[in-house]
Short mmCIF file of C-alpha atoms and ligand atoms in Angstrom, two decimals:
data_model
loop_
_atom_site.label_atom_id
_atom_site.label_comp_id
_atom_site.label_asym_id
_atom_site.label_seq_id
_atom_site.Cartn_x
_atom_site.Cartn_y
_atom_site.Cartn_z
CA MET A 1 -23.05 -31.76 -7.27
CA PRO A 2 -21.45 -35.29 -7.64
CA LYS A 3 -18.58 -36.11 -4.93
CA ALA A 4 -15.09 -34.97 -7.01
CA ALA A 5 -13.21 -38.28 -8.37
CA ILE A 6 -10.27 -35.89 -8.38
CA ASP A 7 -9.04 -34.33 -5.42
CA ILE A 8 -8.76 -30.48 -6.91
CA ASN A 9 -6.69 -29.38 -4.40
CA ASN A 10 -3.34 -31.69 -4.97
CA LEU A 11 -2.90 -31.51 -8.30
CA PRO A 12 -0.38 -29.58 -9.95
CA TYR A 13 -0.68 -25.89 -10.68
CA ALA A 14 -3.35 -24.82 -8.14
CA ASP A 15 -2.16 -21.76 -8.10
CA GLY A 16 -1.99 -20.68 -11.21
CA ASP A 17 1.32 -19.75 -11.60
CA PHE A 18 2.25 -21.82 -14.26
CA PHE A 19 5.93 -20.04 -14.84
CA ALA A 20 6.51 -19.49 -10.98
CA PHE A 21 6.53 -15.52 -11.43
CA GLU A 22 6.40 -15.84 -7.64
CA GLN A 23 9.77 -17.23 -7.56
CA LEU A 24 10.60 -13.82 -8.60
CA LEU A 25 9.79 -12.19 -4.54
CA SER A 26 12.45 -12.35 -1.96
CA ALA A 27 11.29 -15.01 0.93
CA LYS A 28 10.19 -11.96 3.07
CA GLU A 29 7.68 -11.35 0.54
CA GLN A 30 6.74 -15.12 -0.33
CA ASP A 31 5.82 -15.39 3.67
CA ARG A 32 3.91 -12.15 3.46
CA LEU A 33 1.96 -12.87 0.39
CA ALA A 34 1.68 -16.73 2.06
CA GLU A 35 0.16 -14.53 4.89
CA VAL A 36 -2.19 -12.41 3.27
CA ARG A 37 -4.08 -15.05 1.07
CA GLU A 38 -4.58 -16.99 3.88
CA PHE A 39 -6.49 -13.66 5.55
CA LEU A 40 -7.72 -13.33 2.02
CA ALA A 41 -9.83 -17.12 2.31
CA ARG A 42 -10.45 -16.38 5.88
CA GLU A 43 -11.79 -12.98 6.05
CA VAL A 44 -13.11 -12.37 2.02
CA ARG A 45 -14.06 -14.94 0.02
CA PRO A 46 -16.39 -16.37 1.91
CA ILE A 47 -18.50 -13.35 2.64
CA ALA A 48 -17.89 -11.81 -0.77
CA VAL A 49 -20.92 -12.97 -2.75
CA ASP A 50 -23.36 -12.24 -0.33
CA CYS A 51 -22.04 -8.77 0.41
CA TRP A 52 -22.35 -8.29 -3.54
CA ASN A 53 -25.58 -9.61 -3.94
CA ARG A 54 -27.12 -7.23 -1.38
CA ALA A 55 -24.33 -4.62 -2.72
CA GLU A 56 -23.64 -3.53 0.81
CA PHE A 57 -20.20 -3.11 2.43
CA PRO A 58 -18.78 -5.25 4.71
CA MET A 59 -17.89 -2.38 7.38
CA GLU A 60 -16.86 -4.75 9.95
CA LEU A 61 -13.99 -6.04 7.78
CA ILE A 62 -11.94 -2.43 8.05
CA PRO A 63 -10.75 -3.11 11.31
CA LYS A 64 -9.34 -6.69 10.30
CA LEU A 65 -8.06 -4.95 7.02
CA ALA A 66 -6.25 -2.32 9.28
CA GLU A 67 -5.05 -5.56 10.84
CA ILE A 68 -3.22 -7.24 8.59
CA ASP A 69 -1.87 -3.94 7.33
CA LEU A 70 -2.29 -3.58 4.31
CA VAL A 71 -1.47 0.36 3.49
CA SER A 72 1.13 1.24 1.50
CA PRO A 73 2.95 -1.74 0.93
CA VAL A 74 5.55 0.09 -1.15
CA ARG A 75 6.41 3.74 0.58
CA ARG A 76 5.75 2.98 3.73
CA GLN A 77 6.25 -0.78 4.04
CA GLY A 78 9.68 -1.12 1.31
CA TYR A 79 8.34 -4.18 -0.76
CA SER A 80 8.69 -4.03 -4.38
CA ASN A 81 6.11 -3.07 -6.30
CA LEU A 82 6.09 -6.66 -8.21
CA PHE A 83 4.82 -8.28 -4.43
CA ALA A 84 2.24 -4.80 -4.01
CA GLY A 85 1.22 -5.91 -7.95
CA ILE A 86 0.49 -9.90 -6.74
CA LEU A 87 -0.73 -8.79 -3.67
CA HIS A 88 -3.11 -6.90 -5.50
CA ALA A 89 -3.55 -9.76 -8.18
CA GLU A 90 -4.18 -12.64 -5.18
CA ALA A 91 -6.53 -9.52 -3.22
CA THR A 92 -9.08 -9.29 -6.73
CA ARG A 93 -8.66 -13.20 -6.57
CA ALA A 94 -10.25 -13.08 -3.60
CA ASP A 95 -13.34 -10.57 -4.29
CA THR A 96 -12.84 -7.73 -6.85
CA SER A 97 -14.47 -5.42 -4.80
CA ILE A 98 -12.79 -5.21 -1.58
CA ALA A 99 -9.07 -5.37 -3.86
CA THR A 100 -10.90 -1.98 -5.72
CA PHE A 101 -11.93 -0.38 -1.90
CA MET A 102 -7.86 -1.16 -0.75
CA GLY A 103 -7.05 0.24 -4.66
CA VAL A 104 -9.40 3.08 -3.42
CA HIS A 105 -7.85 4.29 -0.66
CA ASP A 106 -4.41 3.23 -1.25
CA GLY A 107 -3.49 3.53 -4.61
CA LEU A 108 -6.18 6.49 -5.66
CA PHE A 109 -6.59 8.45 -1.95
CA THR A 110 -3.37 7.40 -0.22
CA GLY A 111 -1.15 7.35 -3.48
CA SER A 112 -2.68 11.20 -3.91
CA ILE A 113 -1.11 12.30 -0.26
CA GLU A 114 1.85 10.39 -0.54
CA ALA A 115 2.65 11.61 -4.33
CA LEU A 116 1.68 15.19 -3.92
CA ALA A 117 0.83 16.85 0.01
CA SER A 118 3.89 18.09 1.19
CA LYS A 119 6.17 16.98 4.31
CA GLU A 120 3.94 18.52 6.45
CA GLN A 121 0.88 17.56 5.76
CA GLN A 122 2.13 13.99 5.50
CA ASP A 123 3.01 13.77 8.89
CA ALA A 124 -0.67 15.58 9.45
CA TRP A 125 -2.64 13.09 8.04
CA LEU A 126 -1.02 9.49 6.80
CA PRO A 127 -0.74 8.23 10.52
CA GLU A 128 -4.84 7.73 10.30
CA ILE A 129 -4.33 7.27 6.66
CA TYR A 130 -2.86 4.09 7.03
CA SER A 131 -4.53 2.66 10.02
CA LEU A 132 -7.32 2.74 8.35
CA THR A 133 -8.63 5.21 10.93
CA LYS A 134 -9.52 7.59 7.95
CA ILE A 135 -10.92 5.91 5.36
CA GLY A 136 -10.30 8.07 2.20
CA ALA A 137 -11.86 8.62 -2.24
CA PHE A 138 -10.35 10.01 -4.75
CA GLY A 139 -12.75 12.31 -6.71
CA LEU A 140 -11.86 13.39 -10.73
CA THR A 141 -14.12 12.05 -12.75
CA GLU A 142 -17.46 13.93 -13.24
CA PRO A 143 -21.20 13.85 -14.65
CA LEU A 144 -19.99 15.51 -17.88
CA GLY A 145 -15.91 14.40 -18.17
CA GLY A 146 -14.90 10.99 -17.71
CA SER A 147 -12.36 10.21 -20.13
CA ASP A 148 -11.73 13.93 -21.14
CA VAL A 149 -11.77 14.95 -17.51
CA ALA A 150 -8.03 16.13 -17.79
CA GLY A 151 -8.69 19.08 -20.03
CA GLY A 152 -12.20 19.43 -18.89
CA THR A 153 -12.59 19.69 -15.44
CA ARG A 154 -15.40 21.67 -14.58
CA THR A 155 -15.47 21.62 -10.77
CA THR A 156 -13.74 24.77 -9.68
CA ALA A 157 -11.40 26.57 -7.25
CA ARG A 158 -11.65 29.79 -5.87
CA ARG A 159 -9.06 30.56 -3.72
CA ASN A 160 -10.58 33.31 -0.84
CA GLY A 161 -8.50 34.77 1.63
CA GLY A 162 -7.03 31.92 3.53
CA ASN A 163 -9.59 29.18 2.36
CA TRP A 164 -10.74 27.49 -0.97
CA ILE A 165 -14.37 27.65 -1.50
CA LEU A 166 -14.74 24.56 -3.78
CA ASN A 167 -18.26 24.39 -6.41
CA GLY A 168 -19.22 21.10 -8.61
CA ALA A 169 -20.26 17.50 -9.19
CA LYS A 170 -18.38 14.48 -8.87
CA ARG A 171 -19.03 10.76 -10.17
CA TRP A 172 -18.32 7.19 -9.64
CA ILE A 173 -16.34 7.69 -6.62
CA GLY A 174 -15.33 4.99 -4.95
CA ASN A 175 -15.28 4.49 -0.67
CA ALA A 176 -17.35 7.81 -1.20
CA THR A 177 -21.12 7.35 0.39
CA PHE A 178 -18.94 6.33 3.91
CA SER A 179 -15.40 7.53 3.57
CA ASP A 180 -13.97 10.53 6.19
CA TRP A 181 -11.63 12.27 3.54
CA VAL A 182 -12.12 12.43 -0.26
CA VAL A 183 -8.52 14.25 -2.02
CA VAL A 184 -11.17 16.53 -5.23
CA TYR A 185 -9.39 17.71 -7.75
CA ALA A 186 -10.59 20.99 -9.13
CA ARG A 187 -9.96 23.35 -11.55
CA ASP A 188 -8.21 27.02 -9.92
CA VAL A 189 -10.31 29.87 -11.90
CA ASP A 190 -7.27 32.11 -11.31
CA ASP A 191 -4.90 29.80 -13.63
CA ASN A 192 -7.31 27.31 -15.13
CA GLN A 193 -5.14 24.35 -13.56
CA VAL A 194 -6.54 21.16 -12.31
CA LYS A 195 -5.38 21.03 -8.12
CA GLY A 196 -5.86 18.71 -5.08
CA PHE A 197 -7.62 19.56 -1.86
CA LEU A 198 -8.18 17.07 0.88
CA VAL A 199 -11.98 17.49 1.83
CA ASP A 200 -13.23 16.70 5.18
CA THR A 201 -16.90 14.70 4.25
CA LYS A 202 -18.76 16.35 7.03
CA THR A 203 -17.74 19.89 5.38
CA GLU A 204 -21.23 22.04 5.19
CA GLY A 205 -21.86 21.93 1.23
CA TYR A 206 -21.10 18.56 0.66
CA SER A 207 -22.90 15.47 -0.24
CA ALA A 208 -22.33 11.96 -1.43
CA VAL A 209 -25.13 10.11 -2.79
CA LYS A 210 -25.21 5.92 -3.54
CA ILE A 211 -25.07 5.33 -7.27
CA GLU A 212 -27.71 2.03 -7.15
CA ASN A 213 -28.57 -0.30 -9.56
CA LYS A 214 -24.79 -1.39 -10.89
CA ILE A 215 -23.88 -4.72 -12.41
CA SER A 216 -20.59 -4.98 -11.69
CA LEU A 217 -18.80 -4.04 -8.50
CA ARG A 218 -21.70 -4.24 -6.18
CA THR A 219 -19.94 -3.94 -3.11
CA VAL A 220 -18.03 -1.28 -3.94
CA GLN A 221 -19.90 1.50 -2.58
CA ASN A 222 -20.09 4.33 -5.48
CA ALA A 223 -21.35 8.09 -5.33
CA ASP A 224 -22.16 10.87 -6.83
CA ILE A 225 -20.75 13.87 -5.16
CA THR A 226 -22.27 17.63 -4.72
CA LEU A 227 -19.94 20.53 -3.57
CA ASP A 228 -21.88 23.58 -2.94
CA ASN A 229 -19.54 26.33 -1.75
CA VAL A 230 -17.28 24.19 0.05
CA VAL A 231 -15.24 25.43 2.34
CA VAL A 232 -11.02 24.09 2.09
CA PRO A 233 -8.93 25.46 4.69
CA GLU A 234 -5.44 26.59 2.57
CA PHE A 235 -3.55 24.02 4.52
CA PHE A 236 -5.98 20.71 3.37
CA LYS A 237 -4.96 22.16 -0.95
CA LEU A 238 -2.18 19.33 -1.58
CA ALA A 239 1.16 21.75 -1.81
CA ASN A 240 2.53 19.76 -5.04
CA ALA A 241 -0.81 19.27 -6.73
CA ASN A 242 -0.80 22.16 -9.18
CA SER A 243 -1.52 20.95 -12.97
CA PHE A 244 -3.27 17.67 -14.33
CA ARG A 245 0.62 16.52 -14.61
CA ASP A 246 0.70 16.27 -10.76
CA THR A 247 -2.57 14.26 -11.18
CA ASN A 248 -1.23 11.97 -13.61
CA LYS A 249 2.26 10.74 -11.32
CA VAL A 250 -0.57 9.24 -9.34
CA LEU A 251 -2.27 7.50 -12.33
CA LYS A 252 0.59 6.30 -14.17
CA VAL A 253 0.50 3.90 -10.65
CA THR A 254 -2.80 3.34 -9.90
CA ARG A 255 -3.35 2.27 -13.80
CA LEU A 256 -0.45 -0.26 -13.03
CA ALA A 257 -2.70 -1.81 -10.30
CA VAL A 258 -5.82 -2.32 -12.13
CA ALA A 259 -3.69 -3.53 -14.69
CA TRP A 260 -2.86 -6.41 -12.27
CA GLN A 261 -6.69 -6.61 -10.92
CA ALA A 262 -7.09 -8.40 -14.95
CA VAL A 263 -4.47 -10.83 -14.06
CA GLY A 264 -6.35 -11.89 -10.51
CA GLN A 265 -9.85 -11.71 -12.71
CA GLN A 266 -8.81 -14.33 -15.11
CA LEU A 267 -6.82 -16.55 -12.10
CA ALA A 268 -10.43 -16.16 -10.28
CA ALA A 269 -12.00 -17.60 -13.40
CA PHE A 270 -9.22 -20.25 -13.75
CA ASP A 271 -9.91 -21.11 -10.21
CA VAL A 272 -13.89 -21.71 -10.25
CA ALA A 273 -13.94 -22.96 -13.60
CA ARG A 274 -11.14 -26.07 -13.16
CA ARG A 275 -13.04 -26.66 -9.77
CA TYR A 276 -16.57 -27.10 -11.55
CA ALA A 277 -15.03 -28.70 -14.83
CA VAL A 278 -13.62 -31.32 -12.74
CA GLU A 279 -16.08 -31.77 -9.95
CA ARG A 280 -19.23 -31.61 -12.71
CA SER A 281 -20.47 -34.20 -15.12
CA GLN A 282 -22.52 -34.86 -17.76
CA PHE A 283 -22.76 -38.11 -20.32
CA GLY A 284 -21.25 -40.13 -16.95
CA ARG A 285 -18.01 -38.18 -16.56
CA PRO A 286 -16.70 -35.08 -15.42
CA ILE A 287 -16.95 -32.41 -17.72
CA ALA A 288 -12.92 -32.03 -17.55
CA SER A 289 -12.92 -34.68 -19.30
CA PHE A 290 -14.24 -33.27 -23.15
CA GLN A 291 -11.57 -31.68 -24.97
CA LEU A 292 -13.13 -28.68 -25.60
CA ILE A 293 -13.74 -28.37 -21.89
CA GLN A 294 -9.86 -28.30 -21.45
CA HIS A 295 -9.04 -26.12 -24.14
CA GLN A 296 -11.51 -23.98 -22.71
CA LEU A 297 -9.49 -24.14 -19.34
CA VAL A 298 -6.08 -23.80 -21.19
CA GLN A 299 -7.71 -20.75 -23.34
CA ILE A 300 -7.75 -18.68 -19.58
CA LEU A 301 -4.74 -20.17 -18.26
CA GLY A 302 -2.22 -18.99 -21.35
CA ASN A 303 -4.65 -15.70 -20.82
CA ALA A 304 -3.86 -14.83 -17.21
CA VAL A 305 -0.62 -16.28 -17.56
CA SER A 306 0.54 -13.78 -20.52
CA SER A 307 -1.62 -11.31 -18.77
CA MET A 308 0.76 -11.93 -15.54
CA GLY A 309 4.38 -12.00 -17.73
CA MET A 310 3.71 -8.33 -18.75
CA MET A 311 2.80 -6.77 -15.48
CA VAL A 312 5.69 -8.63 -13.53
CA ARG A 313 8.15 -7.22 -16.34
CA LEU A 314 6.05 -4.21 -15.93
CA SER A 315 5.94 -3.89 -12.20
CA GLN A 316 10.10 -4.35 -12.39
CA LEU A 317 10.81 -1.36 -15.03
CA GLU A 318 8.70 0.77 -12.16
CA ASP A 319 11.19 -1.05 -9.22
CA ALA A 320 13.96 0.46 -11.74
CA GLY A 321 12.45 4.14 -12.54
CA GLU A 322 11.70 3.32 -15.74
CA ALA A 323 7.98 2.62 -16.30
CA LYS A 324 6.20 4.77 -18.73
CA ASP A 325 2.64 6.03 -19.32
CA GLU A 326 2.41 4.31 -22.33
CA GLN A 327 3.50 0.84 -20.77
CA SER A 328 1.27 1.03 -18.42
CA ALA A 329 -1.16 2.14 -20.64
CA LEU A 330 -0.66 -1.52 -23.22
CA ALA A 331 -1.07 -3.58 -20.05
CA LYS A 332 -4.16 -1.77 -18.66
CA ALA A 333 -5.26 -2.24 -22.42
CA PHE A 334 -4.09 -6.04 -23.12
CA THR A 335 -4.25 -7.47 -19.49
CA THR A 336 -8.30 -6.19 -19.63
CA ALA A 337 -9.27 -7.78 -23.10
CA ARG A 338 -7.10 -10.99 -22.02
CA MET A 339 -9.56 -11.05 -18.83
CA ARG A 340 -12.62 -10.44 -21.17
CA GLU A 341 -12.06 -13.51 -22.85
CA SER A 342 -11.11 -15.44 -19.86
CA VAL A 343 -13.64 -14.65 -17.61
CA ALA A 344 -16.79 -15.43 -20.54
CA LEU A 345 -14.58 -18.84 -21.03
CA GLY A 346 -14.87 -18.99 -16.84
CA ARG A 347 -19.07 -18.10 -17.65
CA SER A 348 -19.52 -20.47 -20.75
CA ILE A 349 -18.07 -23.54 -18.92
CA LEU A 350 -20.00 -23.22 -15.98
CA GLY A 351 -23.36 -23.58 -18.38
CA GLY A 352 -26.50 -22.14 -16.51
CA ASN A 353 -25.04 -21.82 -13.60
CA GLY A 354 -22.27 -19.56 -14.53
CA ILE A 355 -25.45 -16.89 -14.60
CA VAL A 356 -25.94 -16.86 -11.25
CA THR A 357 -23.78 -15.35 -8.22
CA ASP A 358 -24.60 -18.72 -6.22
CA PHE A 359 -21.70 -20.41 -7.98
CA GLU A 360 -19.31 -17.42 -7.70
CA MET A 361 -18.53 -17.12 -11.35
CA ALA A 362 -21.11 -14.87 -12.66
CA LYS A 363 -19.74 -12.35 -9.97
CA VAL A 364 -16.22 -12.70 -11.65
CA PHE A 365 -17.69 -12.28 -15.30
CA ALA A 366 -19.87 -9.12 -14.23
CA ASP A 367 -16.85 -7.81 -12.55
CA ALA A 368 -14.57 -7.54 -15.32
CA GLU A 369 -16.71 -5.13 -16.49
CA ALA A 370 -15.48 -2.38 -14.59
CA ILE A 371 -12.34 -2.95 -14.48
CA TYR A 372 -12.39 -2.71 -18.35
CA SER A 373 -13.30 0.90 -18.06
CA TYR A 374 -12.01 2.59 -15.13
CA GLU A 375 -8.99 3.93 -14.65
CA GLY A 376 -8.80 4.77 -18.67
CA THR A 377 -11.15 2.67 -20.50
CA HIS A 378 -9.59 -0.04 -23.12
CA GLU A 379 -9.98 2.60 -26.06
CA ILE A 380 -8.58 5.59 -24.42
CA ASN A 381 -5.20 3.03 -23.15
CA THR A 382 -5.05 1.95 -26.43
CA LEU A 383 -4.84 5.60 -27.86
CA VAL A 384 -2.32 6.27 -25.60
CA THR A 385 -0.33 3.44 -27.08
CA GLY A 386 -0.98 4.03 -30.66
CA ARG A 387 0.02 7.81 -29.69
CA ALA A 388 3.68 6.75 -28.44
CA ILE A 389 3.98 4.39 -31.17
CA THR A 390 3.04 6.13 -34.08
CA GLY A 391 3.98 10.00 -33.13
CA ILE A 392 -0.26 11.09 -33.81
CA SER A 393 -2.23 11.91 -31.18
CA ALA A 394 -5.77 9.99 -31.91
CA ILE A 395 -7.63 11.21 -28.82
CA VAL A 396 -8.67 14.62 -29.88
C1 FAD B 401 -16.89 1.13 -10.51
C2 FAD B 401 -16.20 2.07 -11.54
C3 FAD B 401 -15.86 2.94 -10.38
C4 FAD B 401 -15.05 3.90 -10.79
N1 FAD B 401 -14.17 4.90 -9.26
C5 FAD B 401 -13.99 5.68 -9.44
C6 FAD B 401 -13.31 6.95 -8.67
O1 FAD B 401 -13.01 6.18 -7.74
N2 FAD B 401 -12.95 8.04 -8.58
C7 FAD B 401 -13.02 8.53 -9.91
O2 FAD B 401 -12.71 10.01 -9.97
N3 FAD B 401 -13.56 7.56 -10.92
C8 FAD B 401 -14.04 6.93 -10.77
N4 FAD B 401 -14.52 6.03 -11.93
C9 FAD B 401 -14.58 6.46 -13.54
C10 FAD B 401 -13.85 6.03 -14.18
O3 FAD B 401 -12.42 6.96 -14.17
C11 FAD B 401 -14.69 6.93 -15.88
O4 FAD B 401 -15.76 5.96 -16.14
C12 FAD B 401 -13.53 6.53 -16.73
O5 FAD B 401 -12.66 7.16 -17.11
C13 FAD B 401 -14.78 6.98 -18.15
O6 FAD B 401 -14.85 7.57 -18.19
P1 FAD B 401 -16.50 7.85 -18.58
O7 FAD B 401 -17.59 6.83 -17.75
O8 FAD B 401 -16.96 8.63 -18.10
O9 FAD B 401 -17.04 7.42 -20.11
P2 FAD B 401 -16.97 7.75 -21.07
O10 FAD B 401 -15.29 8.64 -21.06
O11 FAD B 401 -18.02 8.62 -20.97
O12 FAD B 401 -16.12 7.14 -22.63
C14 FAD B 401 -17.13 6.53 -23.18
C15 FAD B 401 -16.96 5.59 -24.18
O13 FAD B 401 -16.55 6.45 -25.48
C16 FAD B 401 -15.05 5.87 -25.64
N5 FAD B 401 -14.19 6.89 -25.99
C17 FAD B 401 -13.84 8.85 -25.11
N6 FAD B 401 -13.32 9.36 -25.89
C18 FAD B 401 -13.11 8.62 -26.20
C19 FAD B 401 -11.99 8.67 -27.77
N7 FAD B 401 -11.52 9.92 -27.68
N8 FAD B 401 -11.32 7.76 -28.94
C20 FAD B 401 -12.06 6.44 -28.87
N9 FAD B 401 -13.19 5.98 -27.49
C21 FAD B 401 -13.17 6.85 -26.83
C22 FAD B 401 -14.56 5.35 -24.14
O14 FAD B 401 -13.28 4.41 -24.70
C23 FAD B 401 -16.21 4.95 -23.83
O15 FAD B 401 -16.28 3.66 -24.31
C24 FAD B 401 -15.13 4.57 -11.86
C25 FAD B 401 -15.75 4.01 -12.64
C26 FAD B 401 -16.86 2.81 -12.34
C27 FAD B 401 -17.23 2.39 -13.61
#
């Protein structure tokens, strides 16, 4: 690649924060963001492509993630939801898989314990969860129950004296090949309600098999889980997880986090495409000098910044305790649609090099597909919003 004529790092707007949204954070939050950003640049981004190519999770990163202390920024550390969102976007910008590892352990798993466990259960479990001594997973989706899992949970829980007996299967469960615990949502055969259980993955009858050959989030270890007469003591039934409405309290917050991932993904596309456009020359000049390339870069920036604006406001509403399910749903649907366009534009700017992971963009492009589909697909989130504005459900 020819030497850059322009110092890309010293151009304005190198951070992609075109409307200075980060200025809405407190000084303490801005300092913390800078600290984590430096960590991500030093420890995560340099190893991300190699891990992705090998489809292996860097276990050696876990003690480093523990040291930088990222779990539960809002409930435990007292930061705002706005800060947590921007932080999650930054983690995604460095590597979507590592951000998703944290999203599963922190948002889905820890979020389940924080929202749905009793004080006694939280006191027993949270210290090891916060310190990443124990890694968690979140088991809701099933081989036959995806978008309709709320009404279609087939995994069963049967009370047996002081224990519960779980039977069934879960699919797509992130971190589950190596996690110590997994929160399993299962239907109580007595009252037909979906309840939550903390399952120790060493329990007899529990098995997790890695899903191979993924084209997206290859570093995340997703598993097919089988539960064959798994015995869970009563203390490990989450005290306040007694219907799918309770599960939804967790998903509402994590949906918001995934929409922030869509912001981070677009900023990653912007970073890689802008650098490439300035450094790559054709016809004797940087491709960034061509109007069509500038147009595409500006489209990516506009998509990213409009997505961020929506997410900033939604997080402020969440901080005020006013965010609604349908607002998270519209945010997830809108930002992921913009993201898909942005990563495709980014891939195009890199020409042929856009389809090999060596130049990073191919990873950014492919990882966007998982974001588009998990945490409620684009279609389902569109229909949740449609239901809110028409009063008519088109989901079933
Ligand atoms: C990488 C990855 C990680 C994941 N991690 C986890 C995890 O850690 N834990 C967990 O529990 N789950 C996890 N999931 C599961 C994820 O939440 C589901 O994939 C998602 O909910 C969609 O379910 P499905 O894949 O079964 O698709 P389906 O529900 O089968 O949908 C297939 C298609 O039909 C469409 N569709 C379905 N119903 C309707 C409708 N009523 N109207 C219009 N269109 C409809 C969908 O939008 C989609 O386009 C993960 C998934 C992926 C891909």
